[in-house]
Amino acid sequence: EGALELTDTPHGGATFTLQLPGAAGDMTRIDSHSFDADDNISDISLELLSAPIEEATAPLSPHGLRVLIVDDNPDIRSLMRRLLSMRYDVVEAVDGHDGLRKAAETAPDLILSDVSMPGMDGFEFCRQIKANQSTSTIPVLLVTARHGATAAVKGFAHGADDYITKPFSPQELIARVDAHIRIRRLTVALIRAEKQASLGAMSAGIAHQILNPVSVVLNAIGPLKRAVNGLQNAENVEKHLQRSEKMLT
């Protein structure tokens, strides 16, 4: 018979060791893996799933869109990078503090963040991202093994744009990332269009304010011409008025 051993890890979580009898009846250790408290076997087994269908792995656009992955588990980071790197530029951060630095440095189009991380959890990380004016518009998708409405509500209360529960399928992860990036690009385009429209209206207002005094002067030249008729040196005055009229028009 085989044996399954469970031991605690120094920083929390557990290590599973599976042993099966060899040809001579000796117990042979064939696999071992450590899991954090917020992970489960299904999370790691996602690495064994086949890649998404070919259409889904094609680049979304040629503009170098960037996704920041924030997770203290290197296996999960590696899995997400493998799933997303064919479509996006991927940047990785090992915890919340590192994530804040990377977000400021790289200006990602979307952030995927684990919830249970040492030092700064995903909720606080998300809150700080949304509180910073330079990063507040970046979509944040929280990823966690915590199930139930309470955890999701807490995530949304801290500003999360979406909440993905482990274990997730590769297709679901890619679909959610694609959707939120499309929404953000549309939002950015609308904001730029609104700014351009506002700038155009302001320019028109400034031009109107400048042209009003000019119109007054131009309208006054005619009466002035008539008024100087009969005056001494009227010819010289007429020349000055004509010169001024040409300059204003």
PDB file of N, CA and C in Angstrom, residues 60-133:
ATOM      1  N   LEU A  60      -4.472  40.438 -28.748  1.00  0.00           N
ATOM      2  CA  LEU A  60      -5.684  41.250 -28.792  1.00  0.00           C
ATOM      3  C   LEU A  60      -5.472  42.496 -29.645  1.00  0.00           C
ATOM      4  N   SER A  61      -4.290  43.092 -29.560  1.00  0.00           N
ATOM      5  CA  SER A  61      -3.979  44.275 -30.354  1.00  0.00           C
ATOM      6  C   SER A  61      -2.467  44.429 -30.411  1.00  0.00           C
ATOM      7  N   PRO A  62      -1.967  45.203 -31.372  1.00  0.00           N
ATOM      8  CA  PRO A  62      -0.516  45.362 -31.503  1.00  0.00           C
ATOM      9  C   PRO A  62       0.040  46.512 -30.682  1.00  0.00           C
ATOM     10  N   HIS A  63      -0.724  47.052 -29.759  1.00  0.00           N
ATOM     11  CA  HIS A  63      -0.319  48.276 -29.079  1.00  0.00           C
ATOM     12  C   HIS A  63       0.417  48.035 -27.761  1.00  0.00           C
ATOM     13  N   GLY A  64       0.853  46.818 -27.503  1.00  0.00           N
ATOM     14  CA  GLY A  64       1.647  46.575 -26.305  1.00  0.00           C
ATOM     15  C   GLY A  64       0.878  46.746 -25.016  1.00  0.00           C
ATOM     16  N   LEU A  65      -0.331  46.218 -24.936  1.00  0.00           N
ATOM     17  CA  LEU A  65      -1.109  46.303 -23.702  1.00  0.00           C
ATOM     18  C   LEU A  65      -0.418  45.486 -22.613  1.00  0.00           C
ATOM     19  N   ARG A  66      -0.514  45.975 -21.374  1.00  0.00           N
ATOM     20  CA  ARG A  66       0.283  45.389 -20.287  1.00  0.00           C
ATOM     21  C   ARG A  66      -0.612  44.952 -19.130  1.00  0.00           C
ATOM     22  N   VAL A  67      -0.322  43.763 -18.584  1.00  0.00           N
ATOM     23  CA  VAL A  67      -1.019  43.236 -17.408  1.00  0.00           C
ATOM     24  C   VAL A  67      -0.005  43.031 -16.292  1.00  0.00           C
ATOM     25  N   LEU A  68      -0.349  43.514 -15.099  1.00  0.00           N
ATOM     26  CA  LEU A  68       0.495  43.326 -13.913  1.00  0.00           C
ATOM     27  C   LEU A  68      -0.108  42.222 -13.057  1.00  0.00           C
ATOM     28  N   ILE A  69       0.697  41.192 -12.767  1.00  0.00           N
ATOM     29  CA  ILE A  69       0.274  40.081 -11.908  1.00  0.00           C
ATOM     30  C   ILE A  69       0.930  40.252 -10.544  1.00  0.00           C
ATOM     31  N   VAL A  70       0.110  40.301  -9.493  1.00  0.00           N
ATOM     32  CA  VAL A  70       0.619  40.471  -8.136  1.00  0.00           C
ATOM     33  C   VAL A  70       0.236  39.236  -7.328  1.00  0.00           C
ATOM     34  N   ASP A  71       1.216  38.414  -6.991  1.00  0.00           N
ATOM     35  CA  ASP A  71       0.945  37.179  -6.258  1.00  0.00           C
ATOM     36  C   ASP A  71       2.242  36.696  -5.621  1.00  0.00           C
ATOM     37  N   ASP A  72       2.172  36.284  -4.361  1.00  0.00           N
ATOM     38  CA  ASP A  72       3.374  35.803  -3.678  1.00  0.00           C
ATOM     39  C   ASP A  72       3.693  34.348  -4.008  1.00  0.00           C
ATOM     40  N   ASN A  73       2.789  33.653  -4.708  1.00  0.00           N
ATOM     41  CA  ASN A  73       3.012  32.267  -5.076  1.00  0.00           C
ATOM     42  C   ASN A  73       3.622  32.197  -6.471  1.00  0.00           C
ATOM     43  N   PRO A  74       4.878  31.763  -6.609  1.00  0.00           N
ATOM     44  CA  PRO A  74       5.526  31.739  -7.925  1.00  0.00           C
ATOM     45  C   PRO A  74       4.835  30.804  -8.913  1.00  0.00           C
ATOM     46  N   ASP A  75       4.206  29.722  -8.422  1.00  0.00           N
ATOM     47  CA  ASP A  75       3.505  28.804  -9.317  1.00  0.00           C
ATOM     48  C   ASP A  75       2.294  29.474  -9.964  1.00  0.00           C
ATOM     49  N   ILE A  76       1.544  30.211  -9.163  1.00  0.00           N
ATOM     50  CA  ILE A  76       0.372  30.904  -9.706  1.00  0.00           C
ATOM     51  C   ILE A  76       0.804  32.005 -10.670  1.00  0.00           C
ATOM     52  N   ARG A  77       1.859  32.744 -10.311  1.00  0.00           N
ATOM     53  CA  ARG A  77       2.368  33.778 -11.222  1.00  0.00           C
ATOM     54  C   ARG A  77       2.796  33.161 -12.550  1.00  0.00           C
ATOM     55  N   SER A  78       3.490  32.027 -12.469  1.00  0.00           N
ATOM     56  CA  SER A  78       3.956  31.363 -13.684  1.00  0.00           C
ATOM     57  C   SER A  78       2.788  30.913 -14.551  1.00  0.00           C
ATOM     58  N   LEU A  79       1.743  30.375 -13.907  1.00  0.00           N
ATOM     59  CA  LEU A  79       0.563  29.932 -14.645  1.00  0.00           C
ATOM     60  C   LEU A  79      -0.115  31.101 -15.351  1.00  0.00           C
ATOM     61  N   MET A  80      -0.346  32.187 -14.624  1.00  0.00           N
ATOM     62  CA  MET A  80      -1.011  33.345 -15.219  1.00  0.00           C
ATOM     63  C   MET A  80      -0.165  33.956 -16.331  1.00  0.00           C
ATOM     64  N   ARG A  81       1.143  34.006 -16.119  1.00  0.00           N
ATOM     65  CA  ARG A  81       2.021  34.542 -17.166  1.00  0.00           C
ATOM     66  C   ARG A  81       1.923  33.697 -18.433  1.00  0.00           C
ATOM     67  N   ARG A  82       1.896  32.354 -18.259  1.00  0.00           N
ATOM     68  CA  ARG A  82       1.795  31.467 -19.417  1.00  0.00           C
ATOM     69  C   ARG A  82       0.490  31.687 -20.180  1.00  0.00           C
ATOM     70  N   LEU A  83      -0.586  31.919 -19.449  1.00  0.00           N
ATOM     71  CA  LEU A  83      -1.894  32.097 -20.078  1.00  0.00           C
ATOM     72  C   LEU A  83      -2.018  33.448 -20.777  1.00  0.00           C
ATOM     73  N   LEU A  84      -1.358  34.477 -20.257  1.00  0.00           N
ATOM     74  CA  LEU A  84      -1.586  35.837 -20.752  1.00  0.00           C
ATOM     75  C   LEU A  84      -0.475  36.390 -21.627  1.00  0.00           C
ATOM     76  N   SER A  85       0.715  35.796 -21.582  1.00  0.00           N
ATOM     77  CA  SER A  85       1.864  36.402 -22.263  1.00  0.00           C
ATOM     78  C   SER A  85       1.745  36.372 -23.784  1.00  0.00           C
ATOM     79  N   MET A  86       0.899  35.491 -24.338  1.00  0.00           N
ATOM     80  CA  MET A  86       0.712  35.474 -25.788  1.00  0.00           C
ATOM     81  C   MET A  86      -0.186  36.613 -26.259  1.00  0.00           C
ATOM     82  N   ARG A  87      -0.875  37.254 -25.307  1.00  0.00           N
ATOM     83  CA  ARG A  87      -1.806  38.322 -25.661  1.00  0.00           C
ATOM     84  C   ARG A  87      -1.347  39.680 -25.141  1.00  0.00           C
ATOM     85  N   TYR A  88      -0.611  39.683 -24.053  1.00  0.00           N
ATOM     86  CA  TYR A  88      -0.237  40.935 -23.408  1.00  0.00           C
ATOM     87  C   TYR A  88       1.222  40.904 -22.952  1.00  0.00           C
ATOM     88  N   ASP A  89       1.763  42.109 -22.726  1.00  0.00           N
ATOM     89  CA  ASP A  89       3.027  42.207 -22.012  1.00  0.00           C
ATOM     90  C   ASP A  89       2.724  41.962 -20.532  1.00  0.00           C
ATOM     91  N   VAL A  90       3.440  41.062 -19.910  1.00  0.00           N
ATOM     92  CA  VAL A  90       3.155  40.678 -18.526  1.00  0.00           C
ATOM     93  C   VAL A  90       4.281  41.147 -17.615  1.00  0.00           C
ATOM     94  N   VAL A  91       3.903  41.817 -16.530  1.00  0.00           N
ATOM     95  CA  VAL A  91       4.831  42.241 -15.481  1.00  0.00           C
ATOM     96  C   VAL A  91       4.423  41.537 -14.198  1.00  0.00           C
ATOM     97  N   GLU A  92       5.391  41.087 -13.406  1.00  0.00           N
ATOM     98  CA  GLU A  92       5.092  40.351 -12.182  1.00  0.00           C
ATOM     99  C   GLU A  92       5.561  41.121 -10.948  1.00  0.00           C
ATOM    100  N   ALA A  93       4.790  40.983  -9.867  1.00  0.00           N
ATOM    101  CA  ALA A  93       5.155  41.536  -8.568  1.00  0.00           C
ATOM    102  C   ALA A  93       4.936  40.460  -7.514  1.00  0.00           C
ATOM    103  N   VAL A  94       5.835  40.392  -6.518  1.00  0.00           N
ATOM    104  CA  VAL A  94       5.822  39.292  -5.559  1.00  0.00           C
ATOM    105  C   VAL A  94       4.931  39.557  -4.347  1.00  0.00           C
ATOM    106  N   ASP A  95       4.491  40.800  -4.147  1.00  0.00           N
ATOM    107  CA  ASP A  95       3.588  41.109  -3.031  1.00  0.00           C
ATOM    108  C   ASP A  95       2.944  42.472  -3.284  1.00  0.00           C
ATOM    109  N   GLY A  96       2.130  42.930  -2.315  1.00  0.00           N
ATOM    110  CA  GLY A  96       1.416  44.181  -2.501  1.00  0.00           C
ATOM    111  C   GLY A  96       2.327  45.388  -2.623  1.00  0.00           C
ATOM    112  N   HIS A  97       3.365  45.473  -1.791  1.00  0.00           N
ATOM    113  CA  HIS A  97       4.288  46.614  -1.847  1.00  0.00           C
ATOM    114  C   HIS A  97       5.016  46.648  -3.189  1.00  0.00           C
ATOM    115  N   ASP A  98       5.475  45.487  -3.637  1.00  0.00           N
ATOM    116  CA  ASP A  98       6.125  45.402  -4.938  1.00  0.00           C
ATOM    117  C   ASP A  98       5.131  45.751  -6.042  1.00  0.00           C
ATOM    118  N   GLY A  99       3.875  45.359  -5.867  1.00  0.00           N
ATOM    119  CA  GLY A  99       2.842  45.672  -6.852  1.00  0.00           C
ATOM    120  C   GLY A  99       2.606  47.166  -6.993  1.00  0.00           C
ATOM    121  N   LEU A 100       2.613  47.891  -5.884  1.00  0.00           N
ATOM    122  CA  LEU A 100       2.436  49.342  -5.944  1.00  0.00           C
ATOM    123  C   LEU A 100       3.577  49.992  -6.720  1.00  0.00           C
ATOM    124  N   ARG A 101       4.800  49.514  -6.482  1.00  0.00           N
ATOM    125  CA  ARG A 101       5.952  50.064  -7.213  1.00  0.00           C
ATOM    126  C   ARG A 101       5.851  49.752  -8.703  1.00  0.00           C
ATOM    127  N   LYS A 102       5.535  48.505  -9.026  1.00  0.00           N
ATOM    128  CA  LYS A 102       5.458  48.117 -10.430  1.00  0.00           C
ATOM    129  C   LYS A 102       4.308  48.847 -11.144  1.00  0.00           C
ATOM    130  N   ALA A 103       3.210  49.069 -10.461  1.00  0.00           N
ATOM    131  CA  ALA A 103       2.084  49.780 -11.073  1.00  0.00           C
ATOM    132  C   ALA A 103       2.476  51.218 -11.410  1.00  0.00           C
ATOM    133  N   ALA A 104       3.220  51.863 -10.513  1.00  0.00           N
ATOM    134  CA  ALA A 104       3.654  53.236 -10.755  1.00  0.00           C
ATOM    135  C   ALA A 104       4.693  53.301 -11.875  1.00  0.00           C
ATOM    136  N   GLU A 105       5.557  52.288 -11.949  1.00  0.00           N
ATOM    137  CA  GLU A 105       6.645  52.290 -12.936  1.00  0.00           C
ATOM    138  C   GLU A 105       6.179  51.906 -14.333  1.00  0.00           C
ATOM    139  N   THR A 106       5.253  50.959 -14.433  1.00  0.00           N
ATOM    140  CA  THR A 106       4.918  50.384 -15.742  1.00  0.00           C
ATOM    141  C   THR A 106       3.570  50.826 -16.301  1.00  0.00           C
ATOM    142  N   ALA A 107       2.724  51.464 -15.478  1.00  0.00           N
ATOM    143  CA  ALA A 107       1.394  51.916 -15.921  1.00  0.00           C
ATOM    144  C   ALA A 107       0.643  50.815 -16.661  1.00  0.00           C
ATOM    145  N   PRO A 108       0.304  49.720 -15.994  1.00  0.00           N
ATOM    146  CA  PRO A 108      -0.361  48.599 -16.669  1.00  0.00           C
ATOM    147  C   PRO A 108      -1.786  48.951 -17.089  1.00  0.00           C
ATOM    148  N   ASP A 109      -2.299  48.195 -18.040  1.00  0.00           N
ATOM    149  CA  ASP A 109      -3.685  48.375 -18.476  1.00  0.00           C
ATOM    150  C   ASP A 109      -4.653  47.600 -17.595  1.00  0.00           C
ATOM    151  N   LEU A 110      -4.144  46.643 -16.824  1.00  0.00           N
ATOM    152  CA  LEU A 110      -4.978  45.855 -15.912  1.00  0.00           C
ATOM    153  C   LEU A 110      -4.083  45.199 -14.867  1.00  0.00           C
ATOM    154  N   ILE A 111      -4.643  44.979 -13.667  1.00  0.00           N
ATOM    155  CA  ILE A 111      -3.902  44.333 -12.575  1.00  0.00           C
ATOM    156  C   ILE A 111      -4.672  43.105 -12.105  1.00  0.00           C
ATOM    157  N   LEU A 112      -3.977  41.973 -12.016  1.00  0.00           N
ATOM    158  CA  LEU A 112      -4.497  40.749 -11.407  1.00  0.00           C
ATOM    159  C   LEU A 112      -3.796  40.578 -10.073  1.00  0.00           C
ATOM    160  N   SER A 113      -4.538  40.564  -8.972  1.00  0.00           N
ATOM    161  CA  SER A 113      -3.911  40.493  -7.659  1.00  0.00           C
ATOM    162  C   SER A 113      -4.523  39.388  -6.805  1.00  0.00           C
ATOM    163  N   ASP A 114      -3.642  38.634  -6.156  1.00  0.00           N
ATOM    164  CA  ASP A 114      -4.085  37.667  -5.162  1.00  0.00           C
ATOM    165  C   ASP A 114      -4.608  38.427  -3.945  1.00  0.00           C
ATOM    166  N   VAL A 115      -5.449  37.778  -3.144  1.00  0.00           N
ATOM    167  CA  VAL A 115      -5.966  38.414  -1.930  1.00  0.00           C
ATOM    168  C   VAL A 115      -5.068  38.131  -0.730  1.00  0.00           C
ATOM    169  N   SER A 116      -4.737  36.874  -0.498  1.00  0.00           N
ATOM    170  CA  SER A 116      -3.942  36.501   0.676  1.00  0.00           C
ATOM    171  C   SER A 116      -2.456  36.587   0.359  1.00  0.00           C
ATOM    172  N   MET A 117      -1.844  37.704   0.803  1.00  0.00           N
ATOM    173  CA  MET A 117      -0.417  37.920   0.610  1.00  0.00           C
ATOM    174  C   MET A 117       0.176  38.450   1.908  1.00  0.00           C
ATOM    175  N   PRO A 118       1.430  38.114   2.213  1.00  0.00           N
ATOM    176  CA  PRO A 118       2.068  38.622   3.433  1.00  0.00           C
ATOM    177  C   PRO A 118       2.351  40.117   3.323  1.00  0.00           C
ATOM    178  N   GLY A 119       2.298  40.799   4.454  1.00  0.00           N
ATOM    179  CA  GLY A 119       2.629  42.224   4.481  1.00  0.00           C
ATOM    180  C   GLY A 119       1.460  43.111   4.118  1.00  0.00           C
ATOM    181  N   MET A 120       0.982  43.002   2.912  1.00  0.00           N
ATOM    182  CA  MET A 120      -0.158  43.787   2.426  1.00  0.00           C
ATOM    183  C   MET A 120      -1.060  42.865   1.610  1.00  0.00           C
ATOM    184  N   ASP A 121      -2.271  42.650   2.081  1.00  0.00           N
ATOM    185  CA  ASP A 121      -3.152  41.744   1.345  1.00  0.00           C
ATOM    186  C   ASP A 121      -3.734  42.437   0.122  1.00  0.00           C
ATOM    187  N   GLY A 122      -4.438  41.666  -0.687  1.00  0.00           N
ATOM    188  CA  GLY A 122      -4.975  42.203  -1.927  1.00  0.00           C
ATOM    189  C   GLY A 122      -6.006  43.293  -1.737  1.00  0.00           C
ATOM    190  N   PHE A 123      -6.775  43.233  -0.647  1.00  0.00           N
ATOM    191  CA  PHE A 123      -7.770  44.275  -0.385  1.00  0.00           C
ATOM    192  C   PHE A 123      -7.099  45.626  -0.182  1.00  0.00           C
ATOM    193  N   GLU A 124      -6.074  45.666   0.664  1.00  0.00           N
ATOM    194  CA  GLU A 124      -5.375  46.921   0.929  1.00  0.00           C
ATOM    195  C   GLU A 124      -4.616  47.393  -0.304  1.00  0.00           C
ATOM    196  N   PHE A 125      -4.025  46.450  -1.024  1.00  0.00           N
ATOM    197  CA  PHE A 125      -3.336  46.801  -2.261  1.00  0.00           C
ATOM    198  C   PHE A 125      -4.302  47.468  -3.245  1.00  0.00           C
ATOM    199  N   CYS A 126      -5.487  46.872  -3.402  1.00  0.00           N
ATOM    200  CA  CYS A 126      -6.491  47.431  -4.304  1.00  0.00           C
ATOM    201  C   CYS A 126      -6.933  48.820  -3.842  1.00  0.00           C
ATOM    202  N   ARG A 127      -7.128  48.980  -2.538  1.00  0.00           N
ATOM    203  CA  ARG A 127      -7.547  50.287  -2.001  1.00  0.00           C
ATOM    204  C   ARG A 127      -6.531  51.365  -2.326  1.00  0.00           C
ATOM    205  N   GLN A 128      -5.245  51.042  -2.175  1.00  0.00           N
ATOM    206  CA  GLN A 128      -4.208  52.039  -2.439  1.00  0.00           C
ATOM    207  C   GLN A 128      -4.079  52.344  -3.938  1.00  0.00           C
ATOM    208  N   ILE A 129      -4.273  51.337  -4.769  1.00  0.00           N
ATOM    209  CA  ILE A 129      -4.252  51.567  -6.221  1.00  0.00           C
ATOM    210  C   ILE A 129      -5.361  52.542  -6.615  1.00  0.00           C
ATOM    211  N   LYS A 130      -6.554  52.331  -6.071  1.00  0.00           N
ATOM    212  CA  LYS A 130      -7.695  53.171  -6.424  1.00  0.00           C
ATOM    213  C   LYS A 130      -7.618  54.554  -5.775  1.00  0.00           C
ATOM    214  N   ALA A 131      -6.870  54.679  -4.681  1.00  0.00           N
ATOM    215  CA  ALA A 131      -6.746  55.977  -4.006  1.00  0.00           C
ATOM    216  C   ALA A 131      -5.702  56.865  -4.671  1.00  0.00           C
ATOM    217  N   ASN A 132      -4.836  56.281  -5.476  1.00  0.00           N
ATOM    218  CA  ASN A 132      -3.784  57.037  -6.155  1.00  0.00           C
ATOM    219  C   ASN A 132      -4.320  57.545  -7.490  1.00  0.00           C
ATOM    220  N   GLN A 133      -4.266  58.850  -7.698  1.00  0.00           N
ATOM    221  CA  GLN A 133      -4.858  59.436  -8.900  1.00  0.00           C
ATOM    222  C   GLN A 133      -4.225  58.883 -10.180  1.00  0.00           C
TER     223      GLN A 133
END
